[in-house]
Short mmCIF file of C-alpha atoms and ligand atoms in Angstrom, two decimals:
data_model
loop_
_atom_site.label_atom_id
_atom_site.label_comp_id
_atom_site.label_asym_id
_atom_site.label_seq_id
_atom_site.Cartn_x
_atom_site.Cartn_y
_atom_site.Cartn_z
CA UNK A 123 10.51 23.35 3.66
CA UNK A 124 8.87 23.14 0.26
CA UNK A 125 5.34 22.71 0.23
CA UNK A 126 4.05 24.25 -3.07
CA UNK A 127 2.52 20.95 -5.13
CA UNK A 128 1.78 23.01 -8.28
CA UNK A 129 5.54 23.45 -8.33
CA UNK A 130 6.93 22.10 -11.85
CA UNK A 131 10.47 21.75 -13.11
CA UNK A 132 11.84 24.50 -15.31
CA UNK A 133 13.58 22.59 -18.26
CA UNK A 134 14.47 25.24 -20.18
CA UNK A 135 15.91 26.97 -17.45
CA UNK A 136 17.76 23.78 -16.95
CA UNK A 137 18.85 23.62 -20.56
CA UNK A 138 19.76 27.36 -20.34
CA UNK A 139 22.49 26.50 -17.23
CA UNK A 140 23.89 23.67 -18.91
CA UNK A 141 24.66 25.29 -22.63
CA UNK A 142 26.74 27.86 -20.31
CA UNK A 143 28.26 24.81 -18.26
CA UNK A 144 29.51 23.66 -21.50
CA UNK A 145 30.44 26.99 -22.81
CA UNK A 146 32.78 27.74 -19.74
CA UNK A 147 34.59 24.47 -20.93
CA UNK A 148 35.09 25.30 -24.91
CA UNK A 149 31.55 23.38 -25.60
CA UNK A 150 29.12 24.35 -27.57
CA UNK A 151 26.81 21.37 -28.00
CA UNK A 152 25.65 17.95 -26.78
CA UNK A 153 24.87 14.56 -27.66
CA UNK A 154 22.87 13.46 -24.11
CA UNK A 155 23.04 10.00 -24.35
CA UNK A 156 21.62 9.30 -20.62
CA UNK A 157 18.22 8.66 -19.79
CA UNK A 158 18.49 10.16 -16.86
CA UNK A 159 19.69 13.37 -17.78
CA UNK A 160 17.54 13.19 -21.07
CA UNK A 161 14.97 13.07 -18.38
CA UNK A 162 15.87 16.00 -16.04
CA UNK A 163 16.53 18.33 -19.15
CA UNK A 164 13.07 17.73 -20.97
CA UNK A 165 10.59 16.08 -18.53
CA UNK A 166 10.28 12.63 -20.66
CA UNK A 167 10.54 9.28 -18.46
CA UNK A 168 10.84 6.92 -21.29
CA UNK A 169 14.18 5.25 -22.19
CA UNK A 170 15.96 4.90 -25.50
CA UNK A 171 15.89 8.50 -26.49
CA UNK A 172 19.01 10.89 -27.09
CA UNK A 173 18.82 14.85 -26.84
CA UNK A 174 20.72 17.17 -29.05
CA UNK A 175 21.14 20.14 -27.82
CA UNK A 176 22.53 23.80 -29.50
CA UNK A 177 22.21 27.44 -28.22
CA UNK A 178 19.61 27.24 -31.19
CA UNK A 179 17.93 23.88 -31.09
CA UNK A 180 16.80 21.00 -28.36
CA UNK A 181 15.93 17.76 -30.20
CA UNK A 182 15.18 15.04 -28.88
CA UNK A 183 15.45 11.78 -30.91
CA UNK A 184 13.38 8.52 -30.02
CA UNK A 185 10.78 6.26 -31.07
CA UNK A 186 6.93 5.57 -32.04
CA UNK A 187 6.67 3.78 -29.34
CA UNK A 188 7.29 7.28 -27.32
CA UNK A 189 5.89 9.69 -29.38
CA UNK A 190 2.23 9.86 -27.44
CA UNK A 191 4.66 10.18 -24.09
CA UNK A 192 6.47 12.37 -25.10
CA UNK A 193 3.39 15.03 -26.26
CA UNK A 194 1.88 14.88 -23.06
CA UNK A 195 4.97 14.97 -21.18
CA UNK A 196 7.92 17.47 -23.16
CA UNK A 197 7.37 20.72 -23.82
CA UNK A 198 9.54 23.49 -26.06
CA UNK A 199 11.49 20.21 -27.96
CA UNK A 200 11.93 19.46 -31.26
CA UNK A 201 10.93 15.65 -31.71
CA UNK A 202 12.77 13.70 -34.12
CA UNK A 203 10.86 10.13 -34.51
CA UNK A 204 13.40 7.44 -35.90
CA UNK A 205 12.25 4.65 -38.11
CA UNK A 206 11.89 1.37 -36.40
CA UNK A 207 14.47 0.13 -38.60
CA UNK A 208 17.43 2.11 -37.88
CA UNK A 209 19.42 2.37 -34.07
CA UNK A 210 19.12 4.91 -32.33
CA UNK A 211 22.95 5.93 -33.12
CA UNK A 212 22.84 5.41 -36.84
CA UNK A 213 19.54 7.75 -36.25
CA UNK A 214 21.60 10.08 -34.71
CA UNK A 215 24.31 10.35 -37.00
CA UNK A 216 21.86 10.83 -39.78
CA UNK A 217 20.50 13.78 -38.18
CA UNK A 218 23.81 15.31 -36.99
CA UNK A 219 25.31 15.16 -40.52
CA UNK A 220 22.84 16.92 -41.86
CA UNK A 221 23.91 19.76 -39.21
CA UNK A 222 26.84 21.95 -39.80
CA UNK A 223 28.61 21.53 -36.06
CA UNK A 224 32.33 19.86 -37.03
CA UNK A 225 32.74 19.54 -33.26
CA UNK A 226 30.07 17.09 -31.63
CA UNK A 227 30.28 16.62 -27.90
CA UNK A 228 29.13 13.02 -26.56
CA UNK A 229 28.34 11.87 -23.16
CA UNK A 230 30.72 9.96 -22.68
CA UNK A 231 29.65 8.03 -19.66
CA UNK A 232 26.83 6.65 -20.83
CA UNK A 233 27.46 5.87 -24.68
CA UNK A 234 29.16 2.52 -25.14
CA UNK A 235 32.75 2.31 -26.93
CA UNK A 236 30.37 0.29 -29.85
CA UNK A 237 27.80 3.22 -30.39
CA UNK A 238 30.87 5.99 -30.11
CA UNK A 239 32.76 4.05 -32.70
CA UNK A 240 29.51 3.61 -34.70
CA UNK A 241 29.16 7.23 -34.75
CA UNK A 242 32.60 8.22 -35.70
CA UNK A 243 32.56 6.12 -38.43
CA UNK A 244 29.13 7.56 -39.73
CA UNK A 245 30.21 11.54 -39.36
CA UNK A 246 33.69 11.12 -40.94
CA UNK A 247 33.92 15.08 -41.31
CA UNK A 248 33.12 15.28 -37.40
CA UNK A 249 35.08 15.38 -34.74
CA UNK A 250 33.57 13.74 -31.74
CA UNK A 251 34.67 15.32 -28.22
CA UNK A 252 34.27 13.43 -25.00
CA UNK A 253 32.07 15.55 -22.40
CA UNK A 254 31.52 13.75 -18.65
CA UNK A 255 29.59 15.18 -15.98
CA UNK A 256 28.09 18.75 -17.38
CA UNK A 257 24.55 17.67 -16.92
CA UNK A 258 25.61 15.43 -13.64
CA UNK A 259 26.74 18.46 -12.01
CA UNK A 260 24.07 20.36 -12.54
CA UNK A 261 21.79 17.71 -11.32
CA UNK A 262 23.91 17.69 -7.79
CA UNK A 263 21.96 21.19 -6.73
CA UNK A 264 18.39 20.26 -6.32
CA UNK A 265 15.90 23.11 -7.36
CA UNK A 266 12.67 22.92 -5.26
CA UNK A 267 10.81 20.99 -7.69
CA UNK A 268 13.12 18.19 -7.14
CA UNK A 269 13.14 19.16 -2.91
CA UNK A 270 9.54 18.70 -3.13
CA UNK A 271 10.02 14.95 -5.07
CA UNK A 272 12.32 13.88 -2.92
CA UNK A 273 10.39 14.90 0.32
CA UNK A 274 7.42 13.07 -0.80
CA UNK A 275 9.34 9.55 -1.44
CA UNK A 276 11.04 9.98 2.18
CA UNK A 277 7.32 10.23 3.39
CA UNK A 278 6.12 7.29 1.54
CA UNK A 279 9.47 5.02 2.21
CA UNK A 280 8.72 6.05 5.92
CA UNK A 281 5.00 5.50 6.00
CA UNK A 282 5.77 1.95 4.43
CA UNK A 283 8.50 1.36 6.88
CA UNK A 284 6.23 2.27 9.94
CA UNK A 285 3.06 0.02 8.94
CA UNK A 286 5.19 -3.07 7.67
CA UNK A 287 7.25 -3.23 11.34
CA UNK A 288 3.72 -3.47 12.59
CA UNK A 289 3.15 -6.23 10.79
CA UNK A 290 6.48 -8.50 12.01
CA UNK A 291 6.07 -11.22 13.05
CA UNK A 292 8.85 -14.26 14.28
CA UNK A 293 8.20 -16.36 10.97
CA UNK A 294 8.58 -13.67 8.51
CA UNK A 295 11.66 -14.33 6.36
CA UNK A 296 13.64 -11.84 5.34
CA UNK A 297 12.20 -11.66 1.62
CA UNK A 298 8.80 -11.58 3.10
CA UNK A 299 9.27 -8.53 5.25
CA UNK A 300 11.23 -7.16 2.30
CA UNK A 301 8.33 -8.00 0.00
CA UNK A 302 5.40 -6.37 2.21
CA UNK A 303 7.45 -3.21 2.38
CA UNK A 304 7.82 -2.98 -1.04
CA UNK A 305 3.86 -3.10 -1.19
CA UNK A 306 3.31 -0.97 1.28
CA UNK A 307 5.37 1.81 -0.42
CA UNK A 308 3.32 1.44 -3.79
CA UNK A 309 0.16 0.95 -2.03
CA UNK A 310 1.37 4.39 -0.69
CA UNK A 311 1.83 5.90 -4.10
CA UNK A 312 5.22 4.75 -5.28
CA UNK A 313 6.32 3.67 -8.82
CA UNK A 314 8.41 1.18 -7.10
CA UNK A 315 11.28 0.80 -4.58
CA UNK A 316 14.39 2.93 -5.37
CA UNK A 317 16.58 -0.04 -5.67
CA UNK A 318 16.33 -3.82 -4.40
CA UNK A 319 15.58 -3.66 -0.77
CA UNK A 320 18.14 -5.48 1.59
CA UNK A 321 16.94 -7.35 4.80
CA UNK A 322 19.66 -8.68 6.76
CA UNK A 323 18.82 -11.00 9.86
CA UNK A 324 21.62 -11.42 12.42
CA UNK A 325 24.66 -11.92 11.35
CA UNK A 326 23.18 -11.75 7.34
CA UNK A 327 23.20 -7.93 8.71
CA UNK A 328 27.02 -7.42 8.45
CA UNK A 329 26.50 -8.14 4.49
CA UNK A 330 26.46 -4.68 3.53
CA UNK A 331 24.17 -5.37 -0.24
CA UNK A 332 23.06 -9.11 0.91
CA UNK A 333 20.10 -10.19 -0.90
CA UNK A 334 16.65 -11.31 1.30
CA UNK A 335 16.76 -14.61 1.89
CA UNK A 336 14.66 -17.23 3.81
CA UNK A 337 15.89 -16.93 7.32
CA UNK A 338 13.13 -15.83 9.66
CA UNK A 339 12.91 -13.00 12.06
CA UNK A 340 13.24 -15.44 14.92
CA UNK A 341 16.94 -16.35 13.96
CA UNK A 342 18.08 -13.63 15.86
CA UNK A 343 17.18 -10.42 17.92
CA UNK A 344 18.08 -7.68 15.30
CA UNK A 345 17.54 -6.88 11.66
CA UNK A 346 18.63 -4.53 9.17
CA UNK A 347 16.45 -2.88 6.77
CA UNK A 348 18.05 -0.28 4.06
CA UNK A 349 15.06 0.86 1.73
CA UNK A 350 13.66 3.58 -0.25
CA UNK A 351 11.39 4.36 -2.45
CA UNK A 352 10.65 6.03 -5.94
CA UNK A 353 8.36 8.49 -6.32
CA UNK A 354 7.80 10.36 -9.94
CA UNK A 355 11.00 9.67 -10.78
CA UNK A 356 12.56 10.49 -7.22
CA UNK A 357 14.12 8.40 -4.66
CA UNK A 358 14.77 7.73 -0.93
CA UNK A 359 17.32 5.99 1.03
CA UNK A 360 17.35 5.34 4.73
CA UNK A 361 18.39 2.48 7.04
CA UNK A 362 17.29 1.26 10.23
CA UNK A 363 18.27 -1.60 12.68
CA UNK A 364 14.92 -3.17 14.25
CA UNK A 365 15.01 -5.00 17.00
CA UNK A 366 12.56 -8.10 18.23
CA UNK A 367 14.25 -8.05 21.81
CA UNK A 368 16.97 -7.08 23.70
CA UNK A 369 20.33 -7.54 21.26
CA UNK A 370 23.57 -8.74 22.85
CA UNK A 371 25.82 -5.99 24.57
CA UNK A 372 28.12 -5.91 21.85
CA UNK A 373 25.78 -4.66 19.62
CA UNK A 374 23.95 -1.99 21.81
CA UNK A 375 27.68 -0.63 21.68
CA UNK A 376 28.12 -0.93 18.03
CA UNK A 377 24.61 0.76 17.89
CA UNK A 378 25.45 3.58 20.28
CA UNK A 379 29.29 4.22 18.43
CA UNK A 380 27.26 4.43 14.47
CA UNK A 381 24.47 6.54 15.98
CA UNK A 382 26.94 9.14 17.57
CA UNK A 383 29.20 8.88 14.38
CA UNK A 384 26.04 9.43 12.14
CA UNK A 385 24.64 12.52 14.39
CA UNK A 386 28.49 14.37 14.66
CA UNK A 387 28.94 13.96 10.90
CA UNK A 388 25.39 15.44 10.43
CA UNK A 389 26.75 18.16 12.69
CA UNK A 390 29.61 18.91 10.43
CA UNK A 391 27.37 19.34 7.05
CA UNK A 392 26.95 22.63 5.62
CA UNK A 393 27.97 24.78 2.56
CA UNK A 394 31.52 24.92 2.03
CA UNK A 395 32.78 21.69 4.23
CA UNK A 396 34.68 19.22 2.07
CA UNK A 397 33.26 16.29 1.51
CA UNK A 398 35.94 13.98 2.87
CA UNK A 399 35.82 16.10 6.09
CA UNK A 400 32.38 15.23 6.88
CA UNK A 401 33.77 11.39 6.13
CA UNK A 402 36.26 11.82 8.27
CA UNK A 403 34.69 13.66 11.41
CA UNK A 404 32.24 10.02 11.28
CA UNK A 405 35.89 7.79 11.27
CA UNK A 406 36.89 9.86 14.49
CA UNK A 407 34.03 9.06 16.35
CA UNK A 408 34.27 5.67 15.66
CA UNK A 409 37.56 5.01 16.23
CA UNK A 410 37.03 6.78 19.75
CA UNK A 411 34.98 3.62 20.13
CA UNK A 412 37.79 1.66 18.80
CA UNK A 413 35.54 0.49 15.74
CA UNK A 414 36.91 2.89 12.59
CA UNK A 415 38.28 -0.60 10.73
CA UNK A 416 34.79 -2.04 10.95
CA UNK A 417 33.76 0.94 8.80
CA UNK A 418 33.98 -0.84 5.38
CA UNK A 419 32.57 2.38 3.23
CA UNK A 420 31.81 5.69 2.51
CA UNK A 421 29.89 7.50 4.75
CA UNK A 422 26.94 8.67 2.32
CA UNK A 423 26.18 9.91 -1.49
CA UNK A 424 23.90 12.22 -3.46
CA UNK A 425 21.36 10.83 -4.84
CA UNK A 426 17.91 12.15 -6.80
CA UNK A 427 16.89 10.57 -10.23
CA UNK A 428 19.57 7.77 -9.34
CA UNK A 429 20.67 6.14 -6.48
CA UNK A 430 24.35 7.31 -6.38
CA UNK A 431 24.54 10.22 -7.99
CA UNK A 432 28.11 12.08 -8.24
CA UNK A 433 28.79 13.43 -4.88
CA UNK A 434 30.14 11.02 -2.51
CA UNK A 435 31.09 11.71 1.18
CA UNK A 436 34.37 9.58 1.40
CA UNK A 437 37.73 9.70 1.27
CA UNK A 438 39.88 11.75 -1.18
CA UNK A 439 37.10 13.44 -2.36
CA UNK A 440 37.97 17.33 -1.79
CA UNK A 441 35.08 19.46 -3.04
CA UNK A 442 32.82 21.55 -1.31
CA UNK A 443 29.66 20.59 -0.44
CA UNK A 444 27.08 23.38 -1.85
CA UNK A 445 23.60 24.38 -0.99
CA UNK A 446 21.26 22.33 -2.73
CA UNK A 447 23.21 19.46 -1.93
CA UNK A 448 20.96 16.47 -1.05
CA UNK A 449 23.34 13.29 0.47
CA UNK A 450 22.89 9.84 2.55
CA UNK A 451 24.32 9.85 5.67
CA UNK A 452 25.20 6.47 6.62
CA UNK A 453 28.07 4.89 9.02
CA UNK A 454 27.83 1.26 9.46
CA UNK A 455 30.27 -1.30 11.56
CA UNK A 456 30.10 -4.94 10.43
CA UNK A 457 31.65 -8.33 12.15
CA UNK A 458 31.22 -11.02 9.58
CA UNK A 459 29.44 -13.88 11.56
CA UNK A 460 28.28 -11.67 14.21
CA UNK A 461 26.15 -8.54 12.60
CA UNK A 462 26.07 -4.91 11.52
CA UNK A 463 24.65 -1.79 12.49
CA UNK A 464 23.95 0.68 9.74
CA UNK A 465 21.99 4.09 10.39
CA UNK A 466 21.25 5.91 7.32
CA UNK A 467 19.38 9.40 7.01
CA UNK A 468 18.97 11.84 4.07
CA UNK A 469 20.18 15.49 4.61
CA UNK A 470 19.96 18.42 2.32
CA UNK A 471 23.13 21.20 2.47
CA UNK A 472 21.04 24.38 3.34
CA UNK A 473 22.48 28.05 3.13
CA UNK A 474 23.01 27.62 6.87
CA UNK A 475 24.07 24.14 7.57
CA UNK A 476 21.99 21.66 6.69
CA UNK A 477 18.27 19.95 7.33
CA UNK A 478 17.80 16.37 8.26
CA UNK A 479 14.96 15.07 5.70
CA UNK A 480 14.46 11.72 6.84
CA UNK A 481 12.16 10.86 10.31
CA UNK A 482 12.18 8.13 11.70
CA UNK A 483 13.25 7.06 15.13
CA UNK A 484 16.82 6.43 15.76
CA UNK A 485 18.16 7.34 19.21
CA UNK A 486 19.03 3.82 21.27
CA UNK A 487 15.98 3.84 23.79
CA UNK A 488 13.44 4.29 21.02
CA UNK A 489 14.48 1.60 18.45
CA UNK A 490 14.45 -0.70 21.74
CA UNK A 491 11.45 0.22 22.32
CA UNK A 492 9.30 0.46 19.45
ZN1 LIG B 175 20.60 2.79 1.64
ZN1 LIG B 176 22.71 4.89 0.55
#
């Protein structure tokens, strides 16, 4: 476990790994055109802003709005300022045709088919090339600066989660209880929730991205909470079930069959393992338990600066899983009208096997319990 809070992120380490990414596939430049990865290469949080990057120079291109920012917070880049009244792509093509590169590599996934047209049509002796997932792949091995983030947002989502079931009561409607663990986690430290918190009540549960509504705690005996939070720029992602009393048989069995799914696919995770096997080893279990069509998803994604980030454990998808590795693991069963039961931990892929991040109670006599 990383504990080291003076740790910092190494961009130009960072920068260094990705020009020989892109090397090893006939690049030898890039337009970054995601905030995100503008972020993780440079250390700036602000949006708006492209990064040019060369063996020989890292620009990055944004606004006066940013320009304090971006002192205090980047390091080692050259900072290109763009008048407020140009675009930011028309900014960038003014700078890259006054740069000798006839090949220009875009991100591709994040510039729109209006700015890539926009910039063709400005750098007529250029040839744009499409690049998709050099910086994204990097990003899937987390160095220990990032370890350390995401640790601390799993101890604030948790925290929050702890002292707002303390605070249920029958009458609290789902947005409520969604709302006062959103509070909790910034009163805890965090820039905000990782994403828009879902709170399903009862049969709301088997919604798998329903939206908190109104109906109260007293509706029913169970409720689904799938949270995290987001802390300097890193995020969490867990789900519990939470239960007021005693749920009906049915879904103590539902609970038991995603619990031992969860824990064998957990088993299965280490360096190596494809990524659909650890899927799959979950879908056994469960249909054991005769409940593998009520499995609606896949069983867990990466996730760091985003949310879903670009490995996925699910079907088809034949990679290895690598040390470094940080992924959801999260099996859910849903009967529309009835409920769901979704259990959803964060693991990181160690050198070994793996190491559960996440906390908080799970196993079937402590949830009824608590
Ligand atoms: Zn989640
Ligand atoms: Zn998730």
């Amino acid at each position: 476990m990383v504990t080291n809070k003076k740790l910092l992120p190494d961009y130009s380490k960072r920068r260094d790994r990705l020009l020989r990414g892109l090397r090893s596939q006939g690049a030898k430049n890039l337009l970054v055109t995601s905030p995100y990865n503008v972020s993780y290469l440079t250390g700036f949080t602000g949006e708006d802003s492209f990064l040019w990057i060369t063996p020989k120079e890292v620009v990055l291109l944004s606004d006066a709005r940013y320009e304090e920012q971006i002192q205090s917070e980047v390091k080692d880049v050259e900072l290109l300022i763009r008048a407020p009244s140009t675009t930011i792509v028309d900014a960038a093509a003014d700078a890259l045709a006054l740069r000798d590169q006839a090949e220009i590599w875009v991100e591709a996934a994040s510039t729109s088919v209006a700015q890539w047209e926009r910039l063709g049509s400005r750098l007529p002796n250029k040839a744009l090339a499409s690049c998709s997932g050099a910086v994204e792949r990097l990003r899937e091995i987390k160095d220990a600066y990032e370890l350390n983030a995401i640790q601390d947002s799993i101890r604030i989502a948790e925290r929050a989660f702890k002292a707002t079931s303390e605070l249920l009561q029958p009458e609290m409607s789902e947005k409520q209880i969604a709302d006062e663990l959103e509070f909790a986690m910034r009163r805890l430290g965090a820039e905000s929730a990782a994403f828009k918190i879902i709170v399903g009540v009862g049969e709301r549960s088997a919604l798998p991205h329903g939206r908190p509504s109104n109906k109260p705690l007293r509706d029913s005996s169970f409720v689904l909470i799938d949270w995290g939070a987001k802390k300097n720029g890193y995020l969490s992602d867990l789900t519990r079930v939470v239960f007021t009393e005693r749920p009906p048989a049915k879904l103590e069995k539902m609970y038991r069959a995603v619990l031992q799914a969860q824990m064998d696919a957990i088993e299965a995770i280490g360096p190596g393992v494809l990524m659909s096997q650890i899927d799959a080893v979950a879908r056994r279990t469960l249909e054991k338990a005769g409940l593998e069509k009520r499995f609606t998803h896949g069983l867990g994604h990466s996730f760091g600066l985003e949310i879903h980030e670009s490995v996925r454990l699910g079907k088809g998808q034949d990679r290895p899983l690598e040390a470094g590795m940080v992924v959801t693991v999260e099996p859910g069963v849903y009967f529309p009208g009835f409920g769901g039961v979704r259990i959803e931990d964060d693991v990181l892929v160690t050198d070994s096997g793996n190491q559960v991040l996440t906390s908080l109670a799970k196993q079937w006599d402590e949830v009824l319990e608590a």
